Coordinates of C-alpha atoms in Angstrom, one line a residue:
M1 CA 35.9 29.7 -17.0
A2 CA 32.7 29.7 -18.1
G3 CA 33.3 27.2 -20.6
V4 CA 35.1 25.0 -18.0
L5 CA 32.2 24.6 -15.7
T6 CA 30.2 24.0 -19.1
G7 CA 32.7 21.3 -19.9
I8 CA 32.5 19.5 -16.5
A9 CA 28.7 19.7 -16.5
L10 CA 28.4 18.5 -19.9
V11 CA 30.8 15.1 -18.6
A12 CA 29.0 14.8 -15.2
G13 CA 26.0 14.8 -16.9
A14 CA 26.9 12.4 -19.8
A15 CA 28.4 10.0 -16.9
L16 CA 25.4 10.4 -14.5
A17 CA 23.2 9.0 -17.5
S18 CA 25.2 6.0 -18.4
V19 CA 25.1 5.0 -14.9
N20 CA 22.1 5.6 -14.7
E21 CA 21.8 3.3 -18.0
L22 CA 23.8 0.5 -16.7
T23 CA 22.2 0.1 -13.2
K24 CA 18.2 0.9 -14.6
D25 CA 17.5 -3.0 -15.4
T26 CA 18.8 -3.8 -11.7
I27 CA 17.0 -1.4 -10.0
Q28 CA 13.4 -2.6 -11.8
Q29 CA 14.3 -6.1 -10.9
L30 CA 15.1 -5.6 -7.0
K31 CA 11.9 -3.0 -7.0
E32 CA 9.8 -6.5 -8.3
K33 CA 11.7 -8.6 -5.7
S34 CA 10.7 -6.2 -2.8
E35 CA 6.9 -6.4 -3.8
Q36 CA 6.7 -9.9 -4.2
D37 CA 8.4 -10.5 -0.6
A38 CA 5.8 -8.0 0.8
I39 CA 2.9 -9.9 -1.1
A40 CA 4.3 -13.3 0.4
Q41 CA 4.3 -11.1 4.0
V42 CA 0.7 -9.6 4.0
L43 CA -0.3 -12.9 2.8
G44 CA 0.7 -14.8 5.9
G45 CA 4.1 -15.6 4.4
G46 CA 5.1 -18.8 2.1
D47 CA 5.2 -19.6 -1.3
V48 CA 2.6 -17.3 -2.4
K49 CA 1.2 -17.6 -5.9
V50 CA -0.4 -14.5 -7.2
Q51 CA -2.2 -13.2 -10.2
Q52 CA -2.6 -9.2 -11.2
I53 CA -6.5 -9.3 -11.6
D54 CA -7.3 -5.8 -11.7
T55 CA -6.0 -1.7 -11.3
V56 CA -8.7 0.3 -9.9
S57 CA -8.6 4.0 -9.9
Y58 CA -9.7 5.4 -6.7
N59 CA -9.6 9.0 -5.3
S60 CA -7.6 10.1 -8.6
C61 CA -4.8 6.9 -7.4
N62 CA -4.8 3.9 -9.1
Y63 CA -4.4 0.6 -7.0
I64 CA -3.1 -2.9 -8.1
V65 CA -5.4 -5.6 -6.5
M66 CA -3.7 -8.9 -6.8
N67 CA -5.6 -12.2 -6.0
A68 CA -3.9 -14.9 -4.0
G69 CA -7.0 -17.6 -4.1
E70 CA -8.7 -18.2 -0.5
K71 CA -6.2 -16.4 1.4
G72 CA -7.7 -13.0 -0.1
V73 CA -5.7 -10.7 -2.3
A74 CA -2.6 -8.3 -1.7
V75 CA -3.3 -4.3 -2.5
K76 CA -0.6 -2.0 -3.6
A77 CA -1.7 1.3 -2.1
V78 CA -1.0 4.8 -1.6
D79 CA -2.3 7.4 0.4
P80 CA -4.8 8.7 -2.1
L81 CA -4.4 12.4 -0.6
N82 CA -0.8 12.3 -1.1
A83 CA -0.1 14.4 2.6
S84 CA 2.0 12.0 4.6
F85 CA 4.9 13.9 6.4
G86 CA 7.5 13.0 4.3
G87 CA 5.0 13.5 1.0
G88 CA 4.8 10.2 -0.2
L89 CA 3.9 6.3 1.4
T90 CA 3.6 3.3 -0.8
I91 CA 2.2 0.0 1.1
M92 CA 1.2 -3.3 0.4
V93 CA -2.2 -4.5 2.7
G94 CA -3.4 -8.2 2.6
I95 CA -6.9 -8.7 3.0
D96 CA -9.3 -12.1 3.4
P97 CA -12.4 -12.3 1.6
N98 CA -13.9 -11.1 4.7
G99 CA -12.2 -7.6 4.4
V100 CA -10.0 -8.4 7.3
V101 CA -6.7 -7.3 7.4
L102 CA -4.0 -10.1 7.8
G103 CA -1.0 -7.8 7.1
Y104 CA 1.3 -5.1 5.6
S105 CA 4.4 -4.1 4.3
I106 CA 5.6 -0.6 3.8
L107 CA 7.5 -0.2 0.4
E108 CA 8.5 3.3 0.0
T109 CA 8.5 5.8 2.6
H110 CA 10.2 9.8 2.6
E111 CA 8.8 9.8 6.2
T112 CA 11.6 11.0 9.5
P113 CA 13.6 8.5 10.6
G114 CA 12.6 7.4 14.2
L115 CA 9.5 9.0 13.7
G116 CA 7.0 8.4 10.6
A117 CA 9.2 5.5 9.5
K118 CA 8.1 3.5 12.9
A119 CA 4.9 3.1 10.2
N120 CA 6.5 -0.3 9.4
E121 CA 6.6 -1.6 13.2
W122 CA 4.0 0.4 14.7
F123 CA 0.5 -1.1 13.3
Q124 CA 2.1 -4.8 13.0
K125 CA 0.5 -7.6 15.3
G126 CA 0.9 -6.8 19.4
Q127 CA 2.4 -3.2 18.5
K128 CA 0.7 -0.3 20.1
G129 CA -0.9 0.8 16.9
D130 CA -2.1 -3.0 16.1
I131 CA -4.6 -3.0 12.7
I132 CA -3.7 -6.9 12.1
G133 CA -7.0 -8.9 12.5
R134 CA -8.9 -5.4 12.0
N135 CA -12.4 -6.0 9.5
L136 CA -12.4 -3.3 7.2
T137 CA -16.1 -3.9 6.1
E138 CA -17.1 -2.8 9.4
K139 CA -15.2 0.5 9.9
E140 CA -13.0 2.3 8.5
L141 CA -9.4 2.7 10.4
T142 CA -9.1 6.4 12.0
V143 CA -7.0 7.6 14.6
S144 CA -7.8 8.3 17.9
K145 CA -7.0 11.8 17.6
D146 CA -9.7 11.5 15.3
G147 CA -12.5 9.8 16.6
G148 CA -11.1 6.4 15.7
D149 CA -9.3 3.7 17.9
V150 CA -6.1 3.3 16.4
D151 CA -3.3 4.8 18.3
A152 CA -1.3 7.1 16.4
I153 CA 2.6 7.2 16.2
T154 CA 3.9 9.2 18.8
A155 CA 4.6 12.8 17.5
S156 CA 3.8 11.9 14.1
T157 CA -0.1 12.1 13.8
I158 CA 0.1 13.2 10.4
T159 CA 2.1 9.5 8.9
S160 CA -0.5 7.9 11.2
R161 CA -3.4 9.5 9.4
A162 CA -1.7 8.9 5.6
F163 CA -1.0 5.2 6.6
L164 CA -4.7 4.4 7.6
R165 CA -5.6 6.4 4.7
A166 CA -3.8 4.1 2.4
V167 CA -4.8 1.0 4.3
N168 CA -8.6 2.1 3.8
A169 CA -8.2 3.1 0.2
A170 CA -6.6 -0.7 -0.3
N171 CA -9.9 -1.9 0.8
Q172 CA -12.3 0.4 -1.5
A173 CA -10.0 -0.8 -4.1
Y174 CA -10.2 -4.5 -3.3
H175 CA -14.4 -3.6 -3.1
N176 CA -14.5 -1.9 -6.1
T177 CA -12.9 -4.9 -7.5
L178 CA -15.6 -6.9 -6.1
V179 CA -18.1 -5.0 -7.3
K180 CA -17.0 -4.9 -11.4
E181 CA -16.5 -8.5 -11.3
D182 CA -20.3 -9.0 -10.3
N183 CA -21.5 -6.9 -12.5
A184 CA -19.4 -8.5 -15.3
D185 CA -20.7 -11.9 -14.3
G186 CA -24.1 -10.3 -14.4
I187 CA -24.7 -11.0 -10.6
S188 CA -27.8 -9.5 -9.4
G189 CA -27.4 -6.2 -6.9
A190 CA -28.3 -8.2 -3.7
S191 CA -24.6 -9.9 -4.4
Q192 CA -23.3 -6.8 -5.1
Q193 CA -24.7 -5.8 -1.2
K194 CA -23.0 -8.2 0.3
H195 CA -20.1 -6.8 -0.5
N196 CA -20.8 -3.6 1.4

């Protein structure tokens, strides 16, 4: 009996490995297309030409900052505490040169359907927790339960906190990129101050 079970396990493992090998390129292409669509969405739609300008480490996480010219940047960000209810949240945030949120898209979430998964709509323009148009250089976004002015998703405060931490981290990554560029260009500390 043990031999039969071992044989079944070996055949099943080999089948899974071959299916994984056959589909990994397609999955990667779909992921890249999803990210490109998200970039266009968070920067106001249309055909947006972007160029990755930096990968910034902040709070032990890496953030990819992509330049979109005059429109601003798109930043691929995560909750730096990795403390959302489902254990992981990755977003794309569009930020204009003045630090204003242009849009966002959730790339990956493991939140509860009907509760935390509502973050994809809850914080959009005209919705209850609307963050679009908020200036991140003026103050960080926090839920009203923590003294901020953003309404948390009903019954999903943990997810709301994680989402807003990811947005704030995206802005910090963008800010760090600006400071790094200023330092590389030899611009004075006074110029760096304008980004604060």
